[in-house]
Amino acid sequence: MNSAADVWGKILKILGNELTSTAITTWFDDCTAVEIVDNRLVIHTPSNFKKDVIEGRFLGSVKNALNELFSGDFDVLVLGEGELDAFKQKEPSFDPSEEEFTFERFVVGNSNKFAHAAAKAVAEGQIKNFNPLFIYGDSGLGKTHLLHAIRHAVAKKHPEYHIVYVKGDDFTNELILALQVGKNVEFREKYRGADLFLMDDIQFIAGKIQTQEEFFHTFNTLYEANRQIVFTSDRPPNEMTRLEDRLKTRFESGLLADIQPPDYETRMAIIKNKAEQLGMFLPDDVSDYIAENMTSNVRQIEGAVKKVMAYRDLMNDSITVSSVAKAIKDMFKEKTEYMPTADLIIDETAKFYSLTSDDLKGQRRTKNTAQARQVSMYLIRKLTNLSLKDIGDLYEGRDHTTVLSSIRRIEDTMKASSPFSQMIRDITANINARN
């Protein structure tokens, strides 16, 4: 969307409430907005001195203004002297860090063989009759890897294609932005004009009425134009209780492919593969030790290999089972032992209700905000070891009696309403997916 200039104008007005007109003129008079894409605002100033000052003194204020406008977190990139032309010449299709997410670097095993084959067939244009492709499974098993592998392969084969990749929550934030700055047409052109449409973590659009409405029409436009659509999710469509039935049926009409946790042989292959990428040799007994103890997901396994290398280099120690046990001992924990932070719980609950963390912690008293706040208190009490007083301290003007009353109200509502109980399970699943 070409809305960066409009957004920048609104930001400067907000900054005017915090800064003097002299400060704004001094530091931002020749500062222009370049683009706002995927929750990132890019601005440019021709002076490297001003760039340093903006980054050092005003970046937090700009981010706060963006949060105030769009109720979401944004990154801000400041370009200085000579950096604008280089930025405009960047390759639009890829982040260089995504180069490792290719089919060649995806370790195939019994747990992911079907999903890998389906993704590769989509990238090669072999299964257009299976549209959309819906890949689901727990966090850290390789869903995003396959999504980027499709993106990489298609862009290489068809550089002329308009490929759109977006995360589910970013789609919502962009829609809010489009509505606020009057760029609905640009928003729709961006997504409905895609030759290949990829959405990661689609479960985050569930329960958001306006987002689902817009997405429904986007999906239909792409589907009727025979454009390939690929989704990933942490659960299959029929378990997304807050997803509209008309979207569920469309998702289920395509090809569903699940990914399970890797078996021992696949874990061994992942370990060897990652070590080779890092230029490190792991003895078989060391690889076996990691494979036996790291069983939950691919991300955890790769993280263990990286930590072994760091331990070797920083501690100048040889790689043995004993040294590896020391290096990764803090990573040995069952999934059930995962304890999210209170801030993460508040953040995920706020996202589910299309609010911000500050909304929940503050004094807003709308019905939607009040329920979201009570749900977050209930989940903090359930998922952490915090006391009622500690929980109350997280929210403005709330004591332990308010927290206890909120928790009981949620418990009573859950007993009386099965859909509400399922909603609590959905939020809990989103929290656990951040592990």
Short mmCIF file of C-alpha atoms in Angstrom, two decimals:
data_model
loop_
_atom_site.label_atom_id
_atom_site.label_comp_id
_atom_site.label_asym_id
_atom_site.label_seq_id
_atom_site.Cartn_x
_atom_site.Cartn_y
_atom_site.Cartn_z
CA MET A 1 0.00 0.00 0.00
CA ASN A 2 1.29 3.46 -0.91
CA SER A 3 0.16 5.02 2.37
CA ALA A 4 3.46 5.82 4.04
CA ALA A 5 3.21 9.59 3.52
CA ASP A 6 -0.28 9.71 5.05
CA VAL A 7 0.86 7.68 8.03
CA TRP A 8 3.94 9.85 8.51
CA GLY A 9 1.76 12.97 8.57
CA LYS A 10 -0.38 11.47 11.33
CA ILE A 11 2.75 10.47 13.28
CA LEU A 12 4.11 14.02 13.16
CA LYS A 13 0.81 15.32 14.54
CA ILE A 14 1.02 12.89 17.44
CA LEU A 15 4.66 13.83 18.05
CA GLY A 16 3.52 17.44 18.20
CA ASN A 17 1.77 16.68 21.47
CA GLU A 18 5.04 15.47 22.97
CA LEU A 19 7.74 17.60 21.29
CA THR A 20 8.11 21.32 20.67
CA SER A 21 7.55 22.65 17.16
CA THR A 22 11.23 23.64 17.13
CA ALA A 23 12.30 20.04 17.82
CA ILE A 24 10.05 18.68 15.08
CA THR A 25 11.27 21.27 12.57
CA THR A 26 14.92 20.71 13.51
CA TRP A 27 14.95 16.94 13.29
CA PHE A 28 12.09 16.00 10.97
CA ASP A 29 11.72 18.87 8.48
CA ASP A 30 13.43 16.98 5.64
CA CYS A 31 12.46 13.50 6.86
CA THR A 32 10.18 11.59 4.46
CA ALA A 33 8.35 8.30 4.62
CA VAL A 34 9.53 5.66 2.13
CA GLU A 35 7.15 2.74 2.74
CA ILE A 36 5.10 0.96 5.36
CA VAL A 37 4.94 -2.79 4.77
CA ASP A 38 4.55 -5.84 7.04
CA ASN A 39 4.45 -3.81 10.26
CA ARG A 40 7.58 -1.84 9.39
CA LEU A 41 7.81 1.87 8.64
CA VAL A 42 10.81 3.06 6.62
CA ILE A 43 11.74 6.75 6.77
CA HIS A 44 14.60 8.70 5.19
CA THR A 45 16.62 11.73 6.17
CA PRO A 46 19.48 13.04 3.99
CA SER A 47 21.60 13.79 7.07
CA ASN A 48 23.45 11.00 8.87
CA PHE A 49 23.68 13.26 11.92
CA LYS A 50 19.90 13.59 12.03
CA LYS A 51 19.57 9.85 11.46
CA ASP A 52 21.70 9.20 14.56
CA VAL A 53 19.64 11.66 16.62
CA ILE A 54 16.31 10.22 15.47
CA GLU A 55 17.46 6.68 16.25
CA GLY A 56 18.94 7.67 19.59
CA ARG A 57 16.28 10.06 20.91
CA PHE A 58 13.03 9.75 19.01
CA LEU A 59 12.67 6.17 17.75
CA GLY A 60 10.66 5.13 20.80
CA SER A 61 8.29 8.07 20.32
CA VAL A 62 7.74 7.18 16.65
CA LYS A 63 7.00 3.55 17.58
CA ASN A 64 4.58 4.68 20.28
CA ALA A 65 2.79 6.88 17.75
CA LEU A 66 2.47 3.92 15.38
CA ASN A 67 1.09 1.82 18.21
CA GLU A 68 -1.42 4.54 18.99
CA LEU A 69 -2.54 4.68 15.35
CA PHE A 70 -2.79 0.97 14.65
CA SER A 71 -2.97 -0.76 18.04
CA GLY A 72 0.01 -2.93 17.15
CA ASP A 73 3.80 -3.01 17.36
CA PHE A 74 5.81 -1.68 14.41
CA ASP A 75 9.50 -1.66 13.57
CA VAL A 76 11.03 1.56 12.25
CA LEU A 77 13.98 1.69 9.84
CA VAL A 78 15.75 5.04 9.42
CA LEU A 79 17.73 5.51 6.20
CA GLY A 80 20.51 8.08 6.08
CA GLU A 81 22.70 9.72 3.47
CA GLY A 82 23.20 7.54 0.39
CA GLU A 83 21.03 4.71 1.71
CA LEU A 84 17.75 5.49 -0.05
CA ASP A 85 18.79 4.42 -3.56
CA ALA A 86 20.30 1.19 -2.27
CA PHE A 87 17.11 0.45 -0.36
CA LYS A 88 14.91 1.04 -3.42
CA GLN A 89 17.06 -1.35 -5.45
CA LYS A 90 16.64 -4.17 -2.95
CA GLU A 91 15.17 -7.48 -4.14
CA PRO A 92 11.47 -7.24 -3.21
CA SER A 93 10.69 -10.93 -3.05
CA PHE A 94 13.09 -12.08 -0.34
CA ASP A 95 14.74 -11.31 2.89
CA PRO A 96 18.33 -12.61 2.51
CA SER A 97 17.96 -14.40 5.84
CA GLU A 98 15.34 -16.63 4.20
CA GLU A 99 17.87 -18.23 1.86
CA GLU A 100 18.28 -21.13 4.29
CA PHE A 101 14.57 -21.95 4.02
CA THR A 102 14.70 -23.96 0.80
CA PHE A 103 13.54 -27.45 -0.12
CA GLU A 104 17.17 -28.53 -0.32
CA ARG A 105 17.70 -27.66 3.34
CA PHE A 106 14.49 -29.23 4.59
CA VAL A 107 15.14 -32.58 6.26
CA VAL A 108 12.47 -35.07 5.17
CA GLY A 109 11.29 -37.89 7.43
CA ASN A 110 8.19 -39.96 8.09
CA SER A 111 6.69 -37.16 10.16
CA ASN A 112 6.74 -34.54 7.39
CA LYS A 113 7.09 -36.50 4.15
CA PHE A 114 3.58 -35.83 2.86
CA ALA A 115 3.62 -32.11 3.69
CA HIS A 116 7.01 -31.75 2.01
CA ALA A 117 5.85 -33.58 -1.12
CA ALA A 118 2.69 -31.48 -1.31
CA ALA A 119 4.61 -28.21 -0.87
CA LYS A 120 7.15 -29.18 -3.53
CA ALA A 121 4.39 -30.17 -5.95
CA VAL A 122 2.71 -26.78 -5.43
CA ALA A 123 6.01 -24.98 -6.06
CA GLU A 124 6.43 -26.94 -9.29
CA GLY A 125 2.84 -26.30 -10.38
CA GLN A 126 1.87 -29.95 -10.33
CA ILE A 127 -1.24 -29.95 -8.11
CA LYS A 128 -3.31 -26.90 -9.03
CA ASN A 129 -6.44 -28.97 -8.47
CA PHE A 130 -5.53 -29.12 -4.76
CA ASN A 131 -6.05 -25.49 -3.90
CA PRO A 132 -5.57 -24.28 -1.22
CA LEU A 133 -2.75 -26.26 0.35
CA PHE A 134 -3.25 -26.18 4.13
CA ILE A 135 -0.23 -27.27 6.22
CA TYR A 136 -0.80 -27.65 9.94
CA GLY A 137 1.08 -28.83 13.02
CA ASP A 138 2.57 -27.67 16.31
CA SER A 139 5.02 -24.79 16.54
CA GLY A 140 8.61 -25.40 15.46
CA LEU A 141 8.03 -28.38 13.14
CA GLY A 142 8.90 -26.71 9.82
CA LYS A 143 5.65 -25.22 8.50
CA THR A 144 7.15 -21.78 7.93
CA HIS A 145 10.23 -23.38 6.35
CA LEU A 146 8.01 -25.08 3.74
CA LEU A 147 6.11 -21.86 3.11
CA HIS A 148 9.32 -19.96 2.39
CA ALA A 149 10.65 -22.87 0.33
CA ILE A 150 7.59 -22.59 -1.93
CA ARG A 151 8.11 -18.84 -2.14
CA HIS A 152 11.78 -19.27 -2.97
CA ALA A 153 11.25 -21.94 -5.64
CA VAL A 154 8.38 -20.15 -7.40
CA ALA A 155 10.20 -16.80 -7.46
CA LYS A 156 13.26 -18.47 -8.94
CA LYS A 157 11.20 -20.19 -11.63
CA HIS A 158 8.83 -17.27 -12.27
CA PRO A 159 10.55 -13.98 -11.39
CA GLU A 160 7.66 -12.12 -13.02
CA TYR A 161 5.14 -13.47 -10.49
CA HIS A 162 3.61 -11.23 -7.85
CA ILE A 163 4.15 -13.31 -4.70
CA VAL A 164 2.49 -12.20 -1.48
CA TYR A 165 3.57 -13.60 1.88
CA VAL A 166 1.89 -12.41 5.07
CA LYS A 167 1.34 -13.56 8.62
CA GLY A 168 -2.21 -13.87 9.86
CA ASP A 169 -1.93 -11.12 12.48
CA ASP A 170 -0.12 -8.81 10.03
CA PHE A 171 -3.00 -9.19 7.57
CA THR A 172 -5.33 -7.85 10.27
CA ASN A 173 -3.00 -4.96 11.12
CA GLU A 174 -2.65 -3.99 7.46
CA LEU A 175 -6.43 -4.05 7.06
CA ILE A 176 -6.82 -1.74 10.07
CA LEU A 177 -4.20 0.56 8.56
CA ALA A 178 -5.97 0.58 5.19
CA LEU A 179 -9.30 1.47 6.78
CA GLN A 180 -7.80 4.25 8.89
CA VAL A 181 -5.96 5.97 6.05
CA GLY A 182 -8.55 5.26 3.36
CA LYS A 183 -6.43 2.86 1.32
CA ASN A 184 -8.93 0.01 0.95
CA VAL A 185 -8.44 -0.19 -2.81
CA GLU A 186 -4.65 -0.45 -2.53
CA PHE A 187 -5.00 -3.10 0.17
CA ARG A 188 -7.26 -5.23 -2.02
CA GLU A 189 -5.09 -4.77 -5.10
CA LYS A 190 -2.04 -5.95 -3.17
CA TYR A 191 -3.60 -9.23 -2.08
CA ARG A 192 -6.14 -9.96 -4.81
CA GLY A 193 -3.58 -9.39 -7.53
CA ALA A 194 -1.24 -12.10 -6.25
CA ASP A 195 -0.07 -14.92 -8.50
CA LEU A 196 0.89 -16.86 -5.37
CA PHE A 197 -0.64 -16.11 -1.98
CA LEU A 198 1.03 -17.45 1.19
CA MET A 199 -0.33 -16.88 4.70
CA ASP A 200 1.52 -18.07 7.80
CA ASP A 201 -0.35 -18.73 11.06
CA ILE A 202 -3.79 -18.22 9.59
CA GLN A 203 -5.35 -19.19 12.93
CA PHE A 204 -4.86 -15.60 14.07
CA ILE A 205 -7.63 -14.29 11.81
CA ALA A 206 -10.21 -16.49 13.58
CA GLY A 207 -12.70 -14.50 15.63
CA LYS A 208 -11.92 -11.22 13.85
CA ILE A 209 -15.17 -10.50 11.98
CA GLN A 210 -14.03 -7.75 9.63
CA THR A 211 -10.75 -9.50 8.86
CA GLN A 212 -12.57 -12.71 7.98
CA GLU A 213 -15.01 -10.82 5.76
CA GLU A 214 -12.19 -9.18 3.81
CA PHE A 215 -10.23 -12.42 3.66
CA PHE A 216 -13.27 -14.34 2.39
CA HIS A 217 -13.52 -12.08 -0.67
CA THR A 218 -9.75 -12.12 -1.19
CA PHE A 219 -9.76 -15.92 -1.12
CA ASN A 220 -12.65 -16.15 -3.59
CA THR A 221 -11.01 -13.72 -6.00
CA LEU A 222 -7.74 -15.67 -5.99
CA TYR A 223 -9.40 -19.07 -6.12
CA GLU A 224 -11.66 -18.17 -9.06
CA ALA A 225 -8.60 -16.82 -10.91
CA ASN A 226 -6.81 -20.17 -10.38
CA ARG A 227 -4.08 -18.54 -8.29
CA GLN A 228 -2.28 -20.87 -5.90
CA ILE A 229 -3.02 -20.36 -2.19
CA VAL A 230 -1.04 -21.87 0.70
CA PHE A 231 -1.74 -21.59 4.41
CA THR A 232 -0.07 -22.76 7.60
CA SER A 233 -1.75 -23.16 10.97
CA ASP A 234 -1.13 -24.75 14.35
CA ARG A 235 -4.37 -26.74 14.00
CA PRO A 236 -6.66 -28.10 11.25
CA PRO A 237 -9.65 -26.00 10.09
CA ASN A 238 -12.23 -28.05 11.99
CA GLU A 239 -10.52 -27.21 15.30
CA MET A 240 -10.61 -23.46 14.68
CA THR A 241 -13.92 -22.89 16.44
CA ARG A 242 -13.99 -19.11 15.94
CA LEU A 243 -13.33 -19.41 12.21
CA GLU A 244 -16.40 -18.81 10.05
CA ASP A 245 -17.92 -21.96 8.54
CA ARG A 246 -17.70 -20.56 5.01
CA LEU A 247 -13.91 -20.27 5.43
CA LYS A 248 -13.59 -23.70 7.05
CA THR A 249 -15.33 -25.38 4.12
CA ARG A 250 -13.08 -23.59 1.62
CA PHE A 251 -9.95 -24.58 3.48
CA GLU A 252 -11.08 -28.18 3.76
CA SER A 253 -11.90 -28.35 0.06
CA GLY A 254 -8.20 -28.19 -0.73
CA LEU A 255 -5.34 -30.42 0.39
CA LEU A 256 -4.71 -30.77 4.13
CA ALA A 257 -1.20 -31.87 5.15
CA ASP A 258 -0.12 -32.27 8.75
CA ILE A 259 3.39 -32.29 10.22
CA GLN A 260 4.14 -34.37 13.30
CA PRO A 261 7.12 -34.16 15.70
CA PRO A 262 10.21 -35.77 14.12
CA ASP A 263 11.06 -39.38 14.94
CA TYR A 264 14.54 -40.41 16.11
CA GLU A 265 15.94 -40.99 12.61
CA THR A 266 14.70 -37.61 11.41
CA ARG A 267 16.09 -35.89 14.50
CA MET A 268 19.49 -37.44 13.82
CA ALA A 269 19.38 -36.24 10.22
CA ILE A 270 18.39 -32.71 11.33
CA ILE A 271 21.29 -32.61 13.79
CA LYS A 272 23.82 -33.78 11.20
CA ASN A 273 22.43 -31.39 8.60
CA LYS A 274 22.56 -28.36 10.91
CA ALA A 275 26.05 -29.19 12.11
CA GLU A 276 27.22 -29.45 8.50
CA GLN A 277 25.68 -26.05 7.69
CA LEU A 278 27.58 -24.57 10.63
CA GLY A 279 30.83 -26.24 9.55
CA MET A 280 30.99 -28.37 12.68
CA PHE A 281 31.61 -32.10 13.09
CA LEU A 282 29.56 -33.90 15.74
CA PRO A 283 30.59 -37.41 16.85
CA ASP A 284 27.83 -40.02 16.59
CA ASP A 285 27.50 -40.39 20.37
CA VAL A 286 26.99 -36.63 20.71
CA SER A 287 24.37 -36.56 17.94
CA ASP A 288 22.65 -39.51 19.60
CA TYR A 289 22.61 -37.70 22.96
CA ILE A 290 20.96 -34.64 21.44
CA ALA A 291 18.46 -36.71 19.44
CA GLU A 292 17.43 -38.69 22.53
CA ASN A 293 16.92 -35.60 24.68
CA MET A 294 15.57 -33.06 22.18
CA THR A 295 12.29 -34.49 20.97
CA SER A 296 9.70 -31.70 20.81
CA ASN A 297 10.43 -29.80 17.60
CA VAL A 298 12.91 -28.95 14.86
CA ARG A 299 13.56 -25.43 16.15
CA GLN A 300 14.63 -26.78 19.54
CA ILE A 301 16.95 -29.33 17.93
CA GLU A 302 18.64 -26.75 15.70
CA GLY A 303 18.94 -24.40 18.66
CA ALA A 304 20.74 -27.12 20.61
CA VAL A 305 23.26 -27.62 17.81
CA LYS A 306 23.93 -23.87 17.66
CA LYS A 307 24.41 -23.75 21.41
CA VAL A 308 26.89 -26.64 21.28
CA MET A 309 28.96 -24.71 18.73
CA ALA A 310 28.82 -21.53 20.81
CA TYR A 311 29.83 -23.45 23.94
CA ARG A 312 32.76 -25.01 22.10
CA ASP A 313 34.00 -21.67 20.76
CA LEU A 314 33.43 -19.56 23.88
CA MET A 315 34.59 -22.12 26.42
CA ASN A 316 37.35 -23.53 24.20
CA ASP A 317 36.08 -27.00 25.07
CA SER A 318 36.05 -30.19 23.00
CA ILE A 319 32.76 -31.68 21.83
CA THR A 320 31.98 -34.68 24.01
CA VAL A 321 28.76 -36.03 25.50
CA SER A 322 29.81 -34.55 28.83
CA SER A 323 30.48 -31.06 27.46
CA VAL A 324 27.29 -31.13 25.38
CA ALA A 325 25.27 -32.14 28.44
CA LYS A 326 26.57 -29.01 30.20
CA ALA A 327 25.89 -26.80 27.19
CA ILE A 328 22.27 -27.74 26.66
CA LYS A 329 21.12 -28.90 30.10
CA ASP A 330 18.83 -25.86 30.48
CA MET A 331 17.00 -26.90 27.30
CA PHE A 332 15.90 -30.24 28.74
CA LYS A 333 12.31 -29.70 29.62
CA GLU A 334 9.06 -31.27 28.67
CA LYS A 335 6.54 -29.23 26.77
CA THR A 336 4.22 -29.39 29.76
CA GLU A 337 6.87 -27.58 31.82
CA TYR A 338 6.75 -24.52 29.58
CA MET A 339 5.68 -21.53 31.64
CA PRO A 340 4.79 -18.41 29.64
CA THR A 341 5.40 -14.95 31.05
CA ALA A 342 2.54 -12.77 32.21
CA ASP A 343 3.37 -10.21 29.50
CA LEU A 344 3.15 -12.88 26.81
CA ILE A 345 -0.26 -14.00 28.11
CA ILE A 346 -1.55 -10.43 28.17
CA ASP A 347 -0.17 -9.83 24.66
CA GLU A 348 -1.76 -12.94 23.15
CA THR A 349 -5.09 -12.31 24.86
CA ALA A 350 -5.08 -8.72 23.60
CA LYS A 351 -4.34 -9.88 20.05
CA PHE A 352 -7.21 -12.37 20.20
CA TYR A 353 -9.59 -9.54 21.07
CA SER A 354 -7.98 -7.14 18.54
CA LEU A 355 -6.73 -4.94 21.38
CA THR A 356 -3.32 -3.89 22.71
CA SER A 357 -1.57 -4.93 25.90
CA ASP A 358 -1.95 -1.37 27.18
CA ASP A 359 -5.73 -1.62 26.69
CA LEU A 360 -5.84 -4.61 29.03
CA LYS A 361 -3.49 -3.13 31.62
CA GLY A 362 -5.17 0.28 31.60
CA GLN A 363 -8.52 1.70 32.66
CA ARG A 364 -10.64 1.19 29.53
CA ARG A 365 -14.03 -0.18 30.57
CA THR A 366 -15.71 -1.26 27.33
CA LYS A 367 -17.37 -4.68 27.48
CA ASN A 368 -14.86 -6.20 25.08
CA THR A 369 -11.87 -4.80 26.97
CA ALA A 370 -13.24 -5.84 30.35
CA GLN A 371 -13.74 -9.44 29.28
CA ALA A 372 -10.30 -9.61 27.65
CA ARG A 373 -8.74 -8.26 30.84
CA GLN A 374 -10.55 -10.87 32.96
CA VAL A 375 -9.52 -13.66 30.58
CA SER A 376 -5.87 -12.57 30.78
CA MET A 377 -6.03 -12.58 34.60
CA TYR A 378 -7.56 -16.05 34.58
CA LEU A 379 -4.88 -17.39 32.23
CA ILE A 380 -2.02 -15.83 34.18
CA ARG A 381 -3.33 -17.49 37.33
CA LYS A 382 -3.71 -20.80 35.50
CA LEU A 383 -0.45 -20.83 33.53
CA THR A 384 2.01 -19.16 35.93
CA ASN A 385 2.93 -19.23 39.62
CA LEU A 386 2.09 -15.58 40.24
CA SER A 387 0.01 -14.72 43.30
CA LEU A 388 -3.26 -12.78 43.12
CA LYS A 389 -1.43 -9.68 44.40
CA ASP A 390 1.34 -10.07 41.79
CA ILE A 391 -1.27 -10.36 39.06
CA GLY A 392 -3.11 -7.28 40.31
CA ASP A 393 0.13 -5.28 40.20
CA LEU A 394 0.28 -5.86 36.43
CA TYR A 395 -2.93 -3.87 35.90
CA GLU A 396 -3.56 -0.24 36.78
CA GLY A 397 -5.69 0.16 39.90
CA ARG A 398 -6.43 -3.55 40.44
CA ASP A 399 -5.88 -5.40 43.71
CA HIS A 400 -6.03 -9.09 44.57
CA THR A 401 -9.80 -8.99 45.26
CA THR A 402 -10.47 -7.65 41.77
CA VAL A 403 -8.28 -10.38 40.29
CA LEU A 404 -10.07 -13.10 42.27
CA SER A 405 -13.47 -11.77 41.22
CA SER A 406 -12.37 -11.73 37.56
CA ILE A 407 -11.07 -15.29 37.72
CA ARG A 408 -14.30 -16.56 39.26
CA ARG A 409 -16.36 -14.75 36.64
CA ILE A 410 -14.40 -16.43 33.84
CA GLU A 411 -14.73 -19.83 35.51
CA ASP A 412 -18.50 -19.38 35.82
CA THR A 413 -18.79 -18.32 32.19
CA MET A 414 -16.76 -21.32 31.06
CA LYS A 415 -19.09 -23.67 32.96
CA ALA A 416 -22.14 -22.08 31.34
CA SER A 417 -20.83 -21.73 27.79
CA SER A 418 -19.06 -24.38 25.74
CA PRO A 419 -18.09 -21.91 22.94
CA PHE A 420 -16.52 -19.62 25.54
CA SER A 421 -14.54 -22.54 26.97
CA GLN A 422 -13.29 -23.35 23.48
CA MET A 423 -12.28 -19.72 23.04
CA ILE A 424 -10.16 -19.96 26.21
CA ARG A 425 -8.53 -23.11 24.79
CA ASP A 426 -7.80 -21.27 21.53
CA ILE A 427 -6.08 -18.42 23.37
CA THR A 428 -4.13 -20.94 25.46
CA ALA A 429 -3.03 -22.71 22.27
CA ASN A 430 -1.81 -19.40 20.83
CA ILE A 431 0.17 -18.76 24.02
CA ASN A 432 1.75 -22.21 23.97
CA ALA A 433 2.58 -21.79 20.26
CA ARG A 434 4.93 -18.96 21.24
CA ASN A 435 7.15 -21.46 23.07
#
